[in-house]
Every structure is written in structure tokens, then in C-alpha cells.
PDB file of C-alpha atoms in Angstrom:
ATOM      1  CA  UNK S   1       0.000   0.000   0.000  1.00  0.00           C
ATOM      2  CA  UNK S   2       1.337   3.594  -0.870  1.00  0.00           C
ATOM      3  CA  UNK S   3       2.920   5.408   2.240  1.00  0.00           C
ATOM      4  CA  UNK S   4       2.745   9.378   2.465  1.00  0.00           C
ATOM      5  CA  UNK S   5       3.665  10.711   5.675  1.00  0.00           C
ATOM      6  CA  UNK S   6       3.742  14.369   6.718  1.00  0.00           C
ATOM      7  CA  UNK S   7       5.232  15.968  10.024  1.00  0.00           C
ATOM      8  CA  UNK S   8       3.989  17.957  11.963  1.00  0.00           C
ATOM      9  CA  UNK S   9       0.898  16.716  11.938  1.00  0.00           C
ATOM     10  CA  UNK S  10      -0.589  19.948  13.679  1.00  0.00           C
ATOM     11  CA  UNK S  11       1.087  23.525  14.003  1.00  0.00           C
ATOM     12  CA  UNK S  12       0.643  26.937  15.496  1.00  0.00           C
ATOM     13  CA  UNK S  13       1.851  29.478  14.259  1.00  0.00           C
ATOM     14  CA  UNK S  14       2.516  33.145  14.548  1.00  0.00           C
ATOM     15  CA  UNK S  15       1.732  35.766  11.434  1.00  0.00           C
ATOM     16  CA  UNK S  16       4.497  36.647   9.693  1.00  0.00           C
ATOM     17  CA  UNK S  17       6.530  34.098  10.769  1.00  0.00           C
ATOM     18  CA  UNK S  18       8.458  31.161   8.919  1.00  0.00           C
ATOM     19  CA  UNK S  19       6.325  27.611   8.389  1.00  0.00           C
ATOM     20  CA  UNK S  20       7.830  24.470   6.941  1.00  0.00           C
ATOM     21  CA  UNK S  21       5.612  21.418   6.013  1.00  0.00           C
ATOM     22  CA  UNK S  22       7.264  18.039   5.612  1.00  0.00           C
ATOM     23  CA  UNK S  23       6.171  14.900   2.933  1.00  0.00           C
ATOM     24  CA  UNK S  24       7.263  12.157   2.660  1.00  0.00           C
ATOM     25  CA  UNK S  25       6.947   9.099   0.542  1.00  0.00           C
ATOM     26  CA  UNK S  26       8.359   5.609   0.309  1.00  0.00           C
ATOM     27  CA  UNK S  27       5.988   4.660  -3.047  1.00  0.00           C
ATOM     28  CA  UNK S  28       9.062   5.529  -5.378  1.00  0.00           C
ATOM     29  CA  UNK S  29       6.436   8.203  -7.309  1.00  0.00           C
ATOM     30  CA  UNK S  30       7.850  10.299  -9.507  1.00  0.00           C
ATOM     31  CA  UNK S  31       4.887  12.899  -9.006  1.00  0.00           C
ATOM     32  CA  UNK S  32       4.206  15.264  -5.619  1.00  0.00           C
ATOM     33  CA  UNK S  33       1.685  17.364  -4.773  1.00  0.00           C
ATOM     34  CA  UNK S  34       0.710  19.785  -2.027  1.00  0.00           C
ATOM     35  CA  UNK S  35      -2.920  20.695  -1.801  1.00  0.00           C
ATOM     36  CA  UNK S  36      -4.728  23.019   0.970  1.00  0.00           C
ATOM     37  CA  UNK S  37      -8.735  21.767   1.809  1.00  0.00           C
ATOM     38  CA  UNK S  38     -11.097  24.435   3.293  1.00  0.00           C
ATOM     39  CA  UNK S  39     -14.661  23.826   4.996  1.00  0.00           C
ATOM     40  CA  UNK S  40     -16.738  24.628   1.528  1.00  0.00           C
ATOM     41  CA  UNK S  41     -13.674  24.480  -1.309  1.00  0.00           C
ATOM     42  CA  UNK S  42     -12.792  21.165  -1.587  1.00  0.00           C
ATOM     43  CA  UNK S  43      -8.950  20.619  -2.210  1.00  0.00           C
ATOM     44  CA  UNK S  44      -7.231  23.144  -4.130  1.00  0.00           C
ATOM     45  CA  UNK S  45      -3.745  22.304  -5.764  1.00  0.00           C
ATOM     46  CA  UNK S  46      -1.014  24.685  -4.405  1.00  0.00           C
ATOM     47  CA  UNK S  47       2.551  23.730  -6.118  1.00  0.00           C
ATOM     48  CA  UNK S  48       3.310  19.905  -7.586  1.00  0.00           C
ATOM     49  CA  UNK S  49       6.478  18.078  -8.636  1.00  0.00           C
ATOM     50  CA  UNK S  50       7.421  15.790 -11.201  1.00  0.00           C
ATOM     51  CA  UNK S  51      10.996  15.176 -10.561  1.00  0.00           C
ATOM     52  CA  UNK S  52      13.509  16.321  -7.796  1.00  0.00           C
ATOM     53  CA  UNK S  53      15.195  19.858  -7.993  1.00  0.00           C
ATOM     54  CA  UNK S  54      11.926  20.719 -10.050  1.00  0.00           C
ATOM     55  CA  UNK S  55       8.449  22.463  -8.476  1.00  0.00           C
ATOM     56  CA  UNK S  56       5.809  23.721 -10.323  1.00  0.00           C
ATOM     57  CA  UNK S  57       3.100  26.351  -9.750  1.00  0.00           C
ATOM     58  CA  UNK S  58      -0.641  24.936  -9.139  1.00  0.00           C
ATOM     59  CA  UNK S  59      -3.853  26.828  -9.081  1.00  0.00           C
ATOM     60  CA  UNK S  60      -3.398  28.929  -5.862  1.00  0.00           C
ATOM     61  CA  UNK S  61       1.029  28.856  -5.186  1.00  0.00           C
ATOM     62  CA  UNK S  62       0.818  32.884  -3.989  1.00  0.00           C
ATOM     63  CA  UNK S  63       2.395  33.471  -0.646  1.00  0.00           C
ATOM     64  CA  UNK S  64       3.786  29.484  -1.097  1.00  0.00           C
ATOM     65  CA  UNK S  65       7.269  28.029  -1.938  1.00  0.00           C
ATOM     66  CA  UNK S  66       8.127  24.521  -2.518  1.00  0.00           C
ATOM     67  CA  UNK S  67      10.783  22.202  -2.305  1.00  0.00           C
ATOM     68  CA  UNK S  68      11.772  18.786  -3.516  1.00  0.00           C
ATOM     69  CA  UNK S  69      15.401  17.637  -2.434  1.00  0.00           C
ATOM     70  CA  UNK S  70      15.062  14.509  -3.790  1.00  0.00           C
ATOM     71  CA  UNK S  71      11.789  12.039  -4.912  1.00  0.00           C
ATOM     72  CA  UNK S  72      11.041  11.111  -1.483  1.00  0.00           C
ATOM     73  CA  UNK S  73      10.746  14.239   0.194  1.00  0.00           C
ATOM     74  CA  UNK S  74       8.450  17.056  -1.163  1.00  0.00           C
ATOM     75  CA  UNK S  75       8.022  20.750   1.058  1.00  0.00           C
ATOM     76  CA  UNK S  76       5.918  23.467   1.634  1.00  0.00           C
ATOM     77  CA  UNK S  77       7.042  26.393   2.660  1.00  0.00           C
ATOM     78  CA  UNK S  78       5.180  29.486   4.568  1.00  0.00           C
ATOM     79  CA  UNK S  79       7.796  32.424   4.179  1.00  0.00           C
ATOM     80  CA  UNK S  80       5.737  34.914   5.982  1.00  0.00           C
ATOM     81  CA  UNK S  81       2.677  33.195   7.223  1.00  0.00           C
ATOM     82  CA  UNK S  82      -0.916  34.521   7.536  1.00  0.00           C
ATOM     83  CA  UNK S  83      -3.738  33.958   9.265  1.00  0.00           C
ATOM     84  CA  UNK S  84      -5.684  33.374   5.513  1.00  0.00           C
ATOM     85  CA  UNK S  85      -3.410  30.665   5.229  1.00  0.00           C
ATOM     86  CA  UNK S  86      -4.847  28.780   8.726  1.00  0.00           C
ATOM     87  CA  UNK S  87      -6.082  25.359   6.457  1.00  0.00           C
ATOM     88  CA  UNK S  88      -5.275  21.656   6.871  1.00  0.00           C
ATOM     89  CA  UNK S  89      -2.408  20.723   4.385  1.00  0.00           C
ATOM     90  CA  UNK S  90      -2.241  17.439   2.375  1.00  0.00           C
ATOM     91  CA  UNK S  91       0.623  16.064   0.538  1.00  0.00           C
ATOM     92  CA  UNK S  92      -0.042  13.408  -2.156  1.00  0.00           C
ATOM     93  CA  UNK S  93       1.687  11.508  -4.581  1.00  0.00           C
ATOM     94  CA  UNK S  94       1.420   9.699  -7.842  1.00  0.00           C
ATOM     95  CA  UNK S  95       3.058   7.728  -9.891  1.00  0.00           C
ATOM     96  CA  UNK S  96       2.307  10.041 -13.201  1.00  0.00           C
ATOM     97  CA  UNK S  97       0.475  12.455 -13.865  1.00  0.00           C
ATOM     98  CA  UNK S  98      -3.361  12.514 -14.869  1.00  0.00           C
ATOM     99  CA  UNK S  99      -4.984   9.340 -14.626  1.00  0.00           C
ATOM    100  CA  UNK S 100      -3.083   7.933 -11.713  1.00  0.00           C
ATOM    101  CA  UNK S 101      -4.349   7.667  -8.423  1.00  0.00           C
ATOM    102  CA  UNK S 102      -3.325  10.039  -5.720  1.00  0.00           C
ATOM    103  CA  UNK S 103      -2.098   8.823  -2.950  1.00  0.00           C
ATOM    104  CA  UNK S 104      -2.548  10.868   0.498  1.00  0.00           C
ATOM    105  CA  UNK S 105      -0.705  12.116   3.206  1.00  0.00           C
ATOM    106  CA  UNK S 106      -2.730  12.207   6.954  1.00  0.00           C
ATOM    107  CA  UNK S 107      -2.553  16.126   6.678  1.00  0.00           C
ATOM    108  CA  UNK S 108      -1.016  19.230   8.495  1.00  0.00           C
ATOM    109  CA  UNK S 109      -4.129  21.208  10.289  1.00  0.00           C
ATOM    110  CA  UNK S 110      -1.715  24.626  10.378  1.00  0.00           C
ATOM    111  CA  UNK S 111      -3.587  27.438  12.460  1.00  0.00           C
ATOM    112  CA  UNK S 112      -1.717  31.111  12.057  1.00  0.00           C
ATOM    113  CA  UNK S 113      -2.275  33.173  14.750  1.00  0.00           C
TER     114      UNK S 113
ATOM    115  CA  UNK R   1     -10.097  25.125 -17.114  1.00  0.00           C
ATOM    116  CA  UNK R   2     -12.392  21.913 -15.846  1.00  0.00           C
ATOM    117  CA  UNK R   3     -15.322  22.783 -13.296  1.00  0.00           C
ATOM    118  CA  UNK R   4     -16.157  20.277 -11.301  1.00  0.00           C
ATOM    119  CA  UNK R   5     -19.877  21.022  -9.471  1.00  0.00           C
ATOM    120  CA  UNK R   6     -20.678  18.336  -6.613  1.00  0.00           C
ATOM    121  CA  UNK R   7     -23.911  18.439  -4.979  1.00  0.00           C
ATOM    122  CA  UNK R   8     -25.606  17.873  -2.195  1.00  0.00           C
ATOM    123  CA  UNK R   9     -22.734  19.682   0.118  1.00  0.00           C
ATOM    124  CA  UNK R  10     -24.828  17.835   3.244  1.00  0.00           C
ATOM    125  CA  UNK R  11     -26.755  14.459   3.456  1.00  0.00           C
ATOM    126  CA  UNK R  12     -28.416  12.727   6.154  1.00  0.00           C
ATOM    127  CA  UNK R  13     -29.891   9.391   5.370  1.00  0.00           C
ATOM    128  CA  UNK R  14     -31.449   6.582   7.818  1.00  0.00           C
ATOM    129  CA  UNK R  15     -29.641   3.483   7.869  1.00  0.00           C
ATOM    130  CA  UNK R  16     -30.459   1.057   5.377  1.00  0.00           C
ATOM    131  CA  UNK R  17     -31.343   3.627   3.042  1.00  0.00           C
ATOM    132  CA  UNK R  18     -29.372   4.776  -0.230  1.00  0.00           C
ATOM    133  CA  UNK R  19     -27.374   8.124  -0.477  1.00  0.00           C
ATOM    134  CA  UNK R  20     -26.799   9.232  -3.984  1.00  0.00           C
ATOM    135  CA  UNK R  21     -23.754  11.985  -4.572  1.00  0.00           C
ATOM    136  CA  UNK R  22     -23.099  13.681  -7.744  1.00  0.00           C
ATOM    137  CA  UNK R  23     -20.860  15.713  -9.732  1.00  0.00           C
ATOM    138  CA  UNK R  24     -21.244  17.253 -12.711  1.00  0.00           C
ATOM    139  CA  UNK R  25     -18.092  18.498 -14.868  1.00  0.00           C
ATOM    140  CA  UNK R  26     -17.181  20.695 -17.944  1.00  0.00           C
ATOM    141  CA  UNK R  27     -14.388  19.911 -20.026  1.00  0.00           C
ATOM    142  CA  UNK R  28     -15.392  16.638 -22.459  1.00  0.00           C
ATOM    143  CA  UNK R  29     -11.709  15.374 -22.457  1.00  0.00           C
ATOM    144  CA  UNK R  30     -11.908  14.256 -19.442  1.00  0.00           C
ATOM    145  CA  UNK R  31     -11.009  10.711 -19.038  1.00  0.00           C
ATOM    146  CA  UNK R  32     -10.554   9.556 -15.186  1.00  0.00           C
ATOM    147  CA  UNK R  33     -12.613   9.993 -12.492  1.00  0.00           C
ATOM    148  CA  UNK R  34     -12.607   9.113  -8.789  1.00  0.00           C
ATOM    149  CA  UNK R  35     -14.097   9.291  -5.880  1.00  0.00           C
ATOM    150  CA  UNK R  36     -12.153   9.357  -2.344  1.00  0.00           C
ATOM    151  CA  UNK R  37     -13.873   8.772   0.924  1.00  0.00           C
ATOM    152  CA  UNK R  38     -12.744  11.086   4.037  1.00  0.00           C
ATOM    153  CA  UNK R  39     -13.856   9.890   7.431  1.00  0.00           C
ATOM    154  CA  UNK R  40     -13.216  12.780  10.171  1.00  0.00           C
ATOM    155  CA  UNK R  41      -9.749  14.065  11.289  1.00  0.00           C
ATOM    156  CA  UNK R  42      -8.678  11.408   8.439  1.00  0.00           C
ATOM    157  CA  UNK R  43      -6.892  11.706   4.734  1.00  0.00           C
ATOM    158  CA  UNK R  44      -8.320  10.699   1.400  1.00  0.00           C
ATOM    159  CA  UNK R  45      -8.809   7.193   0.918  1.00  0.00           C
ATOM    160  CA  UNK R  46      -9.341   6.277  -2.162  1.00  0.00           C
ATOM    161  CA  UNK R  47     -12.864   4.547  -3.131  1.00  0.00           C
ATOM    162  CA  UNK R  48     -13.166   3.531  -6.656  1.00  0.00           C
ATOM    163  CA  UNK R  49     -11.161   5.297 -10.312  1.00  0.00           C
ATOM    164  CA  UNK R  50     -13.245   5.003 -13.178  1.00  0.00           C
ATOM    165  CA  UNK R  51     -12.372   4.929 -16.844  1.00  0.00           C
ATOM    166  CA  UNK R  52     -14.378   7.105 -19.299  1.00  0.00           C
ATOM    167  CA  UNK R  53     -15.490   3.678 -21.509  1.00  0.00           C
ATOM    168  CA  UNK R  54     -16.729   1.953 -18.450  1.00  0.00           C
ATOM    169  CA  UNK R  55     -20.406   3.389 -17.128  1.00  0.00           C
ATOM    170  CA  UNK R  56     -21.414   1.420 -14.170  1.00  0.00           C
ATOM    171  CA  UNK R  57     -18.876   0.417 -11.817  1.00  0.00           C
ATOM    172  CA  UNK R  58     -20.160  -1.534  -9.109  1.00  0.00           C
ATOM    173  CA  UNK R  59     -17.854  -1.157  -5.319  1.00  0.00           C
ATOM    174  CA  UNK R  60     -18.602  -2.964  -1.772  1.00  0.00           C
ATOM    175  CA  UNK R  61     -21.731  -1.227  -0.896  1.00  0.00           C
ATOM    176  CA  UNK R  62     -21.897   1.021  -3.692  1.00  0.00           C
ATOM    177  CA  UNK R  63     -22.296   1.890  -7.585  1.00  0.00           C
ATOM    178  CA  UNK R  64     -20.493   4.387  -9.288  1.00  0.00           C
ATOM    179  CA  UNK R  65     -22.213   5.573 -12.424  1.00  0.00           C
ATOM    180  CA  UNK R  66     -20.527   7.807 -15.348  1.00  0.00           C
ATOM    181  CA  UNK R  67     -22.791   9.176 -17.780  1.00  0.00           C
ATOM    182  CA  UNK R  68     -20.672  11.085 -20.413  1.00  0.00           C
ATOM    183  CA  UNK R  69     -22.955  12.612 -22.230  1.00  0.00           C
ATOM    184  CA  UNK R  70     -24.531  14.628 -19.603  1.00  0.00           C
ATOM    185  CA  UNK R  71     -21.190  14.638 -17.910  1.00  0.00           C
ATOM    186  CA  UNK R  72     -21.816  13.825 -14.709  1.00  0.00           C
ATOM    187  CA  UNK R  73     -20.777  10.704 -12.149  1.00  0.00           C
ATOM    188  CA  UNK R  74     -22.861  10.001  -9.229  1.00  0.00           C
ATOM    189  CA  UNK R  75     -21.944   7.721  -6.534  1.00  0.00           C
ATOM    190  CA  UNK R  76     -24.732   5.752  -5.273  1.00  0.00           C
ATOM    191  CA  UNK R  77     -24.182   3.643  -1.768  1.00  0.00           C
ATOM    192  CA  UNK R  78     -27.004   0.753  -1.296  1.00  0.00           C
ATOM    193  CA  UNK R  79     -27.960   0.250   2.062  1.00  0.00           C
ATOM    194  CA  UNK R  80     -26.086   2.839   4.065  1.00  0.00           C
ATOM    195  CA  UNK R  81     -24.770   2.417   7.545  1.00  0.00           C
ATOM    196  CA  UNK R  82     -22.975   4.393  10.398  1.00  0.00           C
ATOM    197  CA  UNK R  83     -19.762   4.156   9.137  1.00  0.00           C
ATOM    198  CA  UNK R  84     -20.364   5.451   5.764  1.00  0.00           C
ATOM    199  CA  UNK R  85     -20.622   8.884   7.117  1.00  0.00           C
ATOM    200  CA  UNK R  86     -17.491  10.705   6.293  1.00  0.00           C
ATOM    201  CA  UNK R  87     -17.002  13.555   3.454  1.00  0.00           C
ATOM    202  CA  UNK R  88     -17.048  11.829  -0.309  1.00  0.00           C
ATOM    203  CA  UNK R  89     -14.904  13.882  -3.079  1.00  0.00           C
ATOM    204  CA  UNK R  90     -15.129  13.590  -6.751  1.00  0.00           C
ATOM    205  CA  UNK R  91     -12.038  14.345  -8.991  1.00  0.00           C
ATOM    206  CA  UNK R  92     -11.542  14.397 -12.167  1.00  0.00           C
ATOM    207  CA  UNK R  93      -8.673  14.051 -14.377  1.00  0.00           C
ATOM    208  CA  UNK R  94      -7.736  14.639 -17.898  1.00  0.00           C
ATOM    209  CA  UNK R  95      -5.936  12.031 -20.138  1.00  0.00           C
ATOM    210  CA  UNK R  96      -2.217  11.570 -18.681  1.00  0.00           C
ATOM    211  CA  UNK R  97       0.410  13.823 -19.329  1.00  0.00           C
ATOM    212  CA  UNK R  98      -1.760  16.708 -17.686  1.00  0.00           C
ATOM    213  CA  UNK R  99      -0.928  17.201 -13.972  1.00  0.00           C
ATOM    214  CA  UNK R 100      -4.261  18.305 -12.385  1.00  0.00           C
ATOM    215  CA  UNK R 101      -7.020  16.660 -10.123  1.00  0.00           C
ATOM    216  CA  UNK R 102      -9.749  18.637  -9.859  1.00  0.00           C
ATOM    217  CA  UNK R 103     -11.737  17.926  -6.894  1.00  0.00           C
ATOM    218  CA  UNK R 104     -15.372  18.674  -6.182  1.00  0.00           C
ATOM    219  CA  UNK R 105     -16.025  20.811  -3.104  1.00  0.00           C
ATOM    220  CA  UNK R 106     -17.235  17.878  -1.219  1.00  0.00           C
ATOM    221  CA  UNK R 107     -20.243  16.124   0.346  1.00  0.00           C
ATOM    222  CA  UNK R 108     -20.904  15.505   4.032  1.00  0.00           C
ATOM    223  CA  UNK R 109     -22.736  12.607   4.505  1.00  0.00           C
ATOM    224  CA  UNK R 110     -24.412  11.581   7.915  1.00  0.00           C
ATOM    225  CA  UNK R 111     -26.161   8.038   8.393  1.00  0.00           C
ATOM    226  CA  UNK R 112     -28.120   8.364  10.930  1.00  0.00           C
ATOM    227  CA  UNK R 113     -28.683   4.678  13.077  1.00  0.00           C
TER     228      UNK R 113
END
């Protein structure tokens, strides 16, 4: 079964301040993806990989940076955080793109104060 | 791009009756579809993909039904009990090579003993 795993798996933290989300995945995909979910939005694609040293932009990537070190590990990263940006975080992964099932992480629930 | 329109956003059934979800979607290229199941502080699990040829899919407990001429999937579970209450998302995919799920906003469903 695919494994995603994200740390932490709940954060608080202070506007403007620096936020780093961690995925992980030991299903050898080539694809990553970091998604935010809202009450009444559904999930909303922020920034995606397809191999390491590479991110791409997704529907919403303003105020977010993203980082993939190598295939397993995939980041999202909160320069200056705000309190729009309180949302639960979920990192997925695939094997390629478009018809492949995602696989997901357990999800960060980040609250900015 | 693809709009994905999932309705009803809340449904409370009696046990033992059937709970039917839909979405309805835009773009006619579209070629996978899926439906994840979210039970509460949880991540996506995935329920069933379905291929654009194949119109009834049938799960454990449920039917998936793709009508592609109206565009719209539907996800019917027989029978429902307790612990098929949980949020249910649609996506939708285009053929592979494009990156992007897009996700319904998501239906809560309540069984109610």
C-alpha cells in the first residue's frame, strides 16, 4: 500500500513568521503534490512536482514556496505566514500524472495566529 | 479550465437507506474519475477510479455511475450504515500527461442509526 507521511501533523503558528511542512513518501512516485482543503472548497492544488530539484506552480502557489530535495521528500514552505493561510495541508503523490491515483498524506491542520 | 460542481454539500440518510452523490463536470476530455472517501480528522482514501469507456462500476456497498454525455458521475451507496458517514470527493482528471485533479467541493454525509 502507498505510504505518504507528513510531520507535523498539527502547528501553530505566529503571522508573519516562517512555516515548513514536511512529505514524505516511500511509493518511489515520480509525481508530488501539495494541496490546501477548506470547509466549503474542496482541495485546491497549491505547487506539484514531477521530478527532484523541479516544483511547479498549481492553481493557488501565492504566498507558497516549494521544495523537492530529492523524490522522497516534497516541502511546503510558509515564508511569511498569515492567518488566511490557517487550512489543513495534504501532501499526495502519484506515480504520473493525470490518470493515476493520488495517494494521500494524513494532513497538516496549520492554524496562524 | 475543468469545473467540477458536486452536490448535495450535506446528506443525512437513515440506515439502510441509499445516499446518492453527484458531480457534474465541464471539459469533455476528461477521461478519469474518482471518488475518495474522508472519514473525520482522516486523509483521502481512495474509493473507486473510473475509466471514461466503463459506465457502471459496481464497489462494496456502492455503484459508481458515469454518464458522459450529460457529464456527470454520481456515486450511489445501497444500504447505508454508520460508518459510511465521512465527506465523499469527486475528482476528475484529464488524459495523462496533464498534472491536475480537480476535486469537487465535497459532500458531508451523515447516516443516521
Amino acid at each position: 500500500e502507498a505510504a505518504v507521511t507528513q510531520s507535523p501533523r498539527s502547528k501553530v503558528a505566529v503571522t508573519g513568521g516562517k512555516v515548513t511542512l514536511s512529505c514524505h513518501q516511500t511509493n518511489n512516485h515520480d509525481y508530488m503534490y501539495w494541496y490546501r482543503q477548506d470547509t466549503g472548497h474542496g482541495l485546491r492544488l497549491i505547487h506539484y512536482s514531477y521530478v527532484a530539484d523541479s516544483t511547479e506552480k498549481g492553481d493557488i502557489p501565492d504566498g507558497y514556496k516549494a521544495s523537492r530535495p530529492s523524490q522522497e521528500n516534497f516541502s511546503l514552505i510558509l515564508e511569511l505566514a498569515s492567518l488566511s493561510q490557517t487550512a489543513v495541508y495534504f501532501c499526495a503523490s502519484s506515480d504520473e500524472a493525470g490518470g493515476d491515483t493520488q495517494y494521500f498524506g494524513p494532513g497538516t491542520r496549520l492554524l496562524v495566529l | 479550465g475543468e469545473q467540477v460542481e458536486q452536490r448535495p454539500p450535506h446528506l443525512s440518510v437513515r440506515e439502510g437507506d441509499s445516499a446518492v452523490i453527484t458531480c457534474t463536470y465541464t471539459d469533455p476530455n476528461s477521461y478519469y474519475f474518482f471518488w475518495y472517501k474522508q472519514e473525520p480528522g482522516a486523509s483521502l482514501q481512495l474509493l473507486m477510479k473510473v475509466f471514461s469507456s466503463t459506465e457502471i462500476n459496481e464497489g462494496q456497498g456502492f455503484t459508481v455511475l458515469l454518464n458522459k454525455k450529460d457529464k456527470r458521475l454520481s456515486l450511489n451507496l445501497t444500504a447505508a450504515h454508520p460508518g459510511d458517514s465521512a465527506a465523499y470527493f469527486c475528482a476528475v482528471s484529464l488524459p495523462r500527461g496533464y498534472q491536475n485533479f480537480y476535486f469537487g467541493k465535497g459532500t458531508s454525509l451523515t447516516v443516521i442509526p
